[in-house]
DNA sequence: CAATATCTACCTACATACAGGTAGGTATCA
DNA sequence: TGATACCTACCTGTATGTAGGTAGATATTG
């Protein structure tokens, strides 16, 4: 005769551009799931780690997410929502500040245990996830690419940026280099990560 | 009363810049292991797949590689040797042709089932592999970075290239963008991959 | 040269661990 | 009372890895 407590305070020190909606168990599972997936990948992540951390049983996770795929999809969707939230927040900022907001989240990923971003997490597992997850990941990637292209265009037209490539091409470069920087940072350490991010910033400035 | 045959002809159509030394079972295990790892990652890859393909039993793989780590290390070492072989082969070529030789292998990876390169394969699994493997992957990455830097410097001094960044920085960009292109290509398809590679080529030409 | 020992390359069978997932029960609360 | 949020207990599949054996090749020795 005892009550099932909502345990764990989940005191995270996330940058304020990510929504913090983890009050209930379901949201906490998503947050923790995302965290583990970014660290060790979708397949290596398992329910036990989350169950232990939330002081609940393995089976209870299945109550919220019948299959692992459901959790994977929820993680992608949550991250997509967070991205949209971020873009809304910087909507009226200068183009470079928008890009800096995105860079900041990548720097946060690196600091917090050399995590990958969610898109690259699922990209690395792309050949072994279900079609629905592939689609979700691809659509999310497309969304970010489109936002990058729009932001680059905006900065170019306002005279803030001075690059010569087509915006779509440079958007692709950013899409490749940001996760690439995280990968390089894993083998090459912080210096390699920083150098890559620094070069990334230059891409909008070189005339 | 029968003999254990060396089965499977292993007819691979690899580009000629990779060494083809897979005559015996041990080498075939390494080749197949590398292939699977690049496709689905180190952890998702398992012995059964190789055993089936080589018509041997699971336990026989342990005869050559007592632990999975041994095989992982062998794969990294094999790929490093192949890289060295490649650099030797293009030793007297122009700087751009050297870079093109590297790009060609990445295009080959993409075509052959959206594979990742070996370095990024182990980078993605970096937080869940042994220290020895982390070290091997890091050292291999350092070797490639150094070669890139040397090649970029060479092309710059000969007037073939005309970039402004420090060579080490641009080498880092290449280290990030090549695997990044493969990741982007998984979610965004061939067009995204090609665009990224095309932008990569531009990095040495833009003045 | 023949008997013998040892090595290589596999085998069968099993141990162990752990993953995702299910069935059905119990406590709490609106 | 019915939905919600958990639980215990269990099933199934699969992964790495081990123990011990066997056929055939090769080296050793009387």
GROMACS .gro file of N, CA and C in nm, chain A residues 39-40 43-44 113-114 116 119-120 123-128 137-138 141 164 168-169 172-173 175-177 179-181 183-184 186-187 192 195-196 198-199 202 206-207, chain B residues 39-40 43-44 113-114 116 119-120 123-128 137-138 141 164 168-169 172-173 175-177 179-181 183-184 186-187 192 195-196 198-199 202 206-207:
model
  246
   39UNK      N    1   2.357   0.969  -2.764
   39UNK     CA    2   2.487   0.928  -2.711
   39UNK      C    3   2.536   0.799  -2.773
   40UNK      N    4   2.451   0.697  -2.774
   40UNK     CA    5   2.497   0.562  -2.813
   40UNK      C    6   2.423   0.505  -2.933
   43UNK      N    7   1.991   0.180  -3.176
   43UNK     CA    8   1.988   0.037  -3.149
   43UNK      C    9   2.054  -0.002  -3.018
   44UNK      N   10   2.159   0.068  -2.983
   44UNK     CA   11   2.228   0.033  -2.859
   44UNK      C   12   2.150   0.079  -2.736
  113UNK      N   13   2.847   1.522  -2.340
  113UNK     CA   14   2.876   1.381  -2.368
  113UNK      C   15   2.890   1.345  -2.514
  114UNK      N   16   2.942   1.437  -2.592
  114UNK     CA   17   2.969   1.409  -2.733
  114UNK      C   18   2.849   1.345  -2.802
  116UNK      N   19   2.534   1.316  -3.071
  116UNK     CA   20   2.504   1.357  -3.208
  116UNK      C   21   2.369   1.427  -3.206
  119UNK      N   22   1.887   1.405  -3.596
  119UNK     CA   23   1.883   1.368  -3.738
  119UNK      C   24   1.998   1.276  -3.774
  120UNK      N   25   2.119   1.310  -3.733
  120UNK     CA   26   2.232   1.225  -3.769
  120UNK      C   27   2.228   1.093  -3.691
  123UNK      N   28   2.017   0.901  -3.900
  123UNK     CA   29   2.084   0.880  -4.029
  123UNK      C   30   2.187   0.769  -4.019
  124UNK      N   31   2.258   0.765  -3.908
  124UNK     CA   32   2.359   0.660  -3.893
  124UNK      C   33   2.294   0.523  -3.883
  125UNK      N   34   2.173   0.518  -3.832
  125UNK     CA   35   2.101   0.390  -3.822
  125UNK      C   36   2.006   0.370  -3.939
  126UNK      N   37   2.018   0.455  -4.038
  126UNK     CA   38   1.918   0.460  -4.146
  126UNK      C   39   1.889   0.325  -4.210
  127UNK      N   40   1.990   0.245  -4.233
  127UNK     CA   41   1.971   0.118  -4.302
  127UNK      C   42   1.913   0.009  -4.213
  128UNK      N   43   1.887   0.040  -4.088
  128UNK     CA   44   1.834  -0.064  -4.000
  128UNK      C   45   1.715  -0.015  -3.918
  137UNK      N   46   1.263   1.085  -4.029
  137UNK     CA   47   1.396   1.146  -4.023
  137UNK      C   48   1.422   1.231  -4.148
  138UNK      N   49   1.386   1.177  -4.263
  138UNK     CA   50   1.407   1.250  -4.387
  138UNK      C   51   1.328   1.379  -4.393
  141UNK      N   52   1.482   1.629  -4.166
  141UNK     CA   53   1.603   1.683  -4.228
  141UNK      C   54   1.569   1.787  -4.335
  164UNK      N   55   2.884   3.325  -5.238
  164UNK     CA   56   2.851   3.321  -5.380
  164UNK      C   57   2.769   3.200  -5.423
  168UNK      N   58   2.071   2.692  -5.165
  168UNK     CA   59   2.041   2.550  -5.140
  168UNK      C   60   2.169   2.470  -5.122
  169UNK      N   61   2.269   2.508  -5.199
  169UNK     CA   62   2.395   2.435  -5.191
  169UNK      C   63   2.462   2.460  -5.055
  172UNK      N   64   2.299   2.277  -4.779
  172UNK     CA   65   2.347   2.139  -4.776
  172UNK      C   66   2.481   2.126  -4.705
  173UNK      N   67   2.567   2.223  -4.730
  173UNK     CA   68   2.697   2.223  -4.663
  173UNK      C   69   2.679   2.229  -4.512
  175UNK      N   70   2.415   2.137  -4.345
  175UNK     CA   71   2.353   2.010  -4.303
  175UNK      C   72   2.456   1.899  -4.290
  176UNK      N   73   2.558   1.905  -4.372
  176UNK     CA   74   2.662   1.802  -4.367
  176UNK      C   75   2.766   1.834  -4.261
  177UNK      N   76   2.802   1.962  -4.251
  177UNK     CA   77   2.913   1.998  -4.163
  177UNK      C   78   2.878   1.999  -4.015
  179UNK      N   79   2.664   1.794  -3.831
  179UNK     CA   80   2.686   1.661  -3.775
  179UNK      C   81   2.828   1.613  -3.797
  180UNK      N   82   2.887   1.653  -3.910
  180UNK     CA   83   3.026   1.614  -3.936
  180UNK      C   84   3.119   1.666  -3.828
  181UNK      N   85   3.092   1.786  -3.781
  181UNK     CA   86   3.174   1.844  -3.675
  181UNK      C   87   3.163   1.760  -3.548
  183UNK      N   88   3.098   1.440  -3.532
  183UNK     CA   89   3.172   1.315  -3.555
  183UNK      C   90   3.322   1.339  -3.542
  184UNK      N   91   3.368   1.443  -3.608
  184UNK     CA   92   3.511   1.478  -3.601
  184UNK      C   93   3.551   1.506  -3.457
  186UNK      N   94   3.437   1.368  -3.197
  186UNK     CA   95   3.449   1.246  -3.118
  186UNK      C   96   3.589   1.187  -3.128
  187UNK      N   97   3.643   1.182  -3.248
  187UNK     CA   98   3.777   1.125  -3.264
  187UNK      C   99   3.887   1.228  -3.239
  192UNK      N  100   3.927   1.991  -3.260
  192UNK     CA  101   3.882   1.958  -3.394
  192UNK      C  102   3.738   2.005  -3.415
  195UNK      N  103   3.737   2.393  -3.445
  195UNK     CA  104   3.792   2.438  -3.572
  195UNK      C  105   3.690   2.421  -3.684
  196UNK      N  106   3.620   2.309  -3.680
  196UNK     CA  107   3.521   2.283  -3.785
  196UNK      C  108   3.405   2.382  -3.779
  198UNK      N  109   3.415   2.674  -3.649
  198UNK     CA  110   3.470   2.804  -3.688
  198UNK      C  111   3.473   2.820  -3.840
  199UNK      N  112   3.512   2.714  -3.908
  199UNK     CA  113   3.513   2.717  -4.055
  199UNK      C  114   3.373   2.729  -4.109
  202UNK      N  115   3.259   3.075  -4.131
  202UNK     CA  116   3.324   3.150  -4.239
  202UNK      C  117   3.251   3.136  -4.373
  206UNK      N  118   3.283   3.461  -4.646
  206UNK     CA  119   3.384   3.471  -4.752
  206UNK      C  120   3.319   3.528  -4.877
  207UNK      N  121   3.389   3.623  -4.939
  207UNK     CA  122   3.336   3.684  -5.061
  207UNK      C  123   3.406   3.617  -5.179
  246UNK      N  124   2.756  -0.051  -4.342
  246UNK     CA  125   2.615  -0.042  -4.377
  246UNK      C  126   2.525  -0.020  -4.256
  247UNK      N  127   2.547  -0.103  -4.152
  247UNK     CA  128   2.451  -0.101  -4.041
  247UNK      C  129   2.515  -0.068  -3.907
  250UNK      N  130   2.772  -0.224  -3.396
  250UNK     CA  131   2.695  -0.302  -3.300
  250UNK      C  132   2.584  -0.386  -3.363
  251UNK      N  133   2.524  -0.333  -3.468
  251UNK     CA  134   2.416  -0.408  -3.531
  251UNK      C  135   2.469  -0.524  -3.615
  320UNK      N  136   2.514   0.085  -5.146
  320UNK     CA  137   2.427   0.065  -5.030
  320UNK      C  138   2.438   0.170  -4.922
  321UNK      N  139   2.464   0.294  -4.963
  321UNK     CA  140   2.467   0.404  -4.867
  321UNK      C  141   2.552   0.372  -4.744
  323UNK      N  142   2.871   0.409  -4.482
  323UNK     CA  143   2.954   0.517  -4.427
  323UNK      C  144   3.099   0.477  -4.444
  326UNK      N  145   3.589   0.527  -4.069
  326UNK     CA  146   3.613   0.620  -3.958
  326UNK      C  147   3.482   0.670  -3.899
  327UNK      N  148   3.390   0.712  -3.984
  327UNK     CA  149   3.264   0.762  -3.929
  327UNK      C  150   3.179   0.649  -3.873
  330UNK      N  151   3.315   0.631  -3.544
  330UNK     CA  152   3.285   0.756  -3.473
  330UNK      C  153   3.142   0.757  -3.423
  331UNK      N  154   3.051   0.705  -3.504
  331UNK     CA  155   2.911   0.703  -3.460
  331UNK      C  156   2.893   0.610  -3.341
  332UNK      N  157   2.976   0.507  -3.333
  332UNK     CA  158   2.967   0.414  -3.220
  332UNK      C  159   3.069   0.447  -3.111
  333UNK      N  160   3.129   0.564  -3.123
  333UNK     CA  161   3.244   0.598  -3.038
  333UNK      C  162   3.217   0.579  -2.888
  334UNK      N  163   3.099   0.617  -2.843
  334UNK     CA  164   3.070   0.611  -2.700
  334UNK      C  165   3.038   0.471  -2.649
  335UNK      N  166   3.041   0.374  -2.738
  335UNK     CA  167   3.007   0.238  -2.693
  335UNK      C  168   3.107   0.134  -2.744
  344UNK      N  169   4.059   0.422  -3.399
  344UNK     CA  170   3.979   0.508  -3.487
  344UNK      C  171   4.034   0.650  -3.488
  345UNK      N  172   4.070   0.699  -3.370
  345UNK     CA  173   4.123   0.835  -3.361
  345UNK      C  174   4.255   0.850  -3.436
  348UNK      N  175   4.190   0.851  -3.802
  348UNK     CA  176   4.135   0.981  -3.841
  348UNK      C  177   4.245   1.087  -3.850
  371UNK      N  178   4.184   3.048  -4.887
  371UNK     CA  179   4.248   3.140  -4.793
  371UNK      C  180   4.269   3.084  -4.652
  375UNK      N  181   4.518   2.337  -4.213
  375UNK     CA  182   4.465   2.247  -4.110
  375UNK      C  183   4.315   2.265  -4.093
  376UNK      N  184   4.272   2.390  -4.107
  376UNK     CA  185   4.130   2.417  -4.091
  376UNK      C  186   4.050   2.356  -4.206
  379UNK      N  187   4.016   1.990  -4.179
  379UNK     CA  188   3.907   1.957  -4.087
  379UNK      C  189   3.771   1.965  -4.156
  380UNK      N  190   3.756   2.064  -4.239
  380UNK     CA  191   3.631   2.078  -4.313
  380UNK      C  192   3.607   1.954  -4.399
  382UNK      N  193   3.732   1.658  -4.350
  382UNK     CA  194   3.707   1.545  -4.260
  382UNK      C  195   3.563   1.543  -4.211
  383UNK      N  196   3.504   1.660  -4.197
  383UNK     CA  197   3.365   1.668  -4.150
  383UNK      C  198   3.267   1.650  -4.264
  384UNK      N  199   3.299   1.710  -4.379
  384UNK     CA  200   3.202   1.712  -4.487
  384UNK      C  201   3.190   1.581  -4.564
  386UNK      N  202   3.214   1.250  -4.452
  386UNK     CA  203   3.113   1.166  -4.387
  386UNK      C  204   2.978   1.236  -4.377
  387UNK      N  205   2.981   1.369  -4.359
  387UNK     CA  206   2.856   1.444  -4.353
  387UNK      C  207   2.775   1.427  -4.481
  388UNK      N  208   2.844   1.424  -4.594
  388UNK     CA  209   2.776   1.405  -4.721
  388UNK      C  210   2.708   1.268  -4.727
  390UNK      N  211   2.597   1.099  -4.470
  390UNK     CA  212   2.480   1.105  -4.382
  390UNK      C  213   2.366   1.180  -4.448
  391UNK      N  214   2.397   1.296  -4.503
  391UNK     CA  215   2.297   1.375  -4.573
  391UNK      C  216   2.238   1.295  -4.689
  393UNK      N  217   2.190   0.982  -4.702
  393UNK     CA  218   2.097   0.880  -4.655
  393UNK      C  219   1.955   0.935  -4.643
  394UNK      N  220   1.943   1.053  -4.586
  394UNK     CA  221   1.809   1.110  -4.569
  394UNK      C  222   1.763   1.186  -4.694
  399UNK      N  223   2.119   1.520  -5.282
  399UNK     CA  224   2.177   1.588  -5.167
  399UNK      C  225   2.324   1.551  -5.151
  402UNK      N  226   2.526   1.725  -5.434
  402UNK     CA  227   2.539   1.869  -5.410
  402UNK      C  228   2.646   1.897  -5.304
  403UNK      N  229   2.647   1.816  -5.201
  403UNK     CA  230   2.743   1.837  -5.093
  403UNK      C  231   2.886   1.813  -5.141
  405UNK      N  232   2.987   1.834  -5.442
  405UNK     CA  233   3.019   1.942  -5.536
  405UNK      C  234   3.066   2.067  -5.462
  406UNK      N  235   2.999   2.098  -5.352
  406UNK     CA  236   3.041   2.212  -5.270
  406UNK      C  237   3.177   2.190  -5.209
  409UNK      N  238   3.450   2.284  -5.432
  409UNK     CA  239   3.464   2.429  -5.445
  409UNK      C  240   3.553   2.490  -5.337
  413UNK      N  241   3.764   2.845  -5.438
  413UNK     CA  242   3.714   2.980  -5.413
  413UNK      C  243   3.828   3.070  -5.366
  414UNK      N  244   3.834   3.187  -5.425
  414UNK     CA  245   3.939   3.279  -5.384
  414UNK      C  246   3.881   3.379  -5.287
   0.00000   0.00000   0.00000
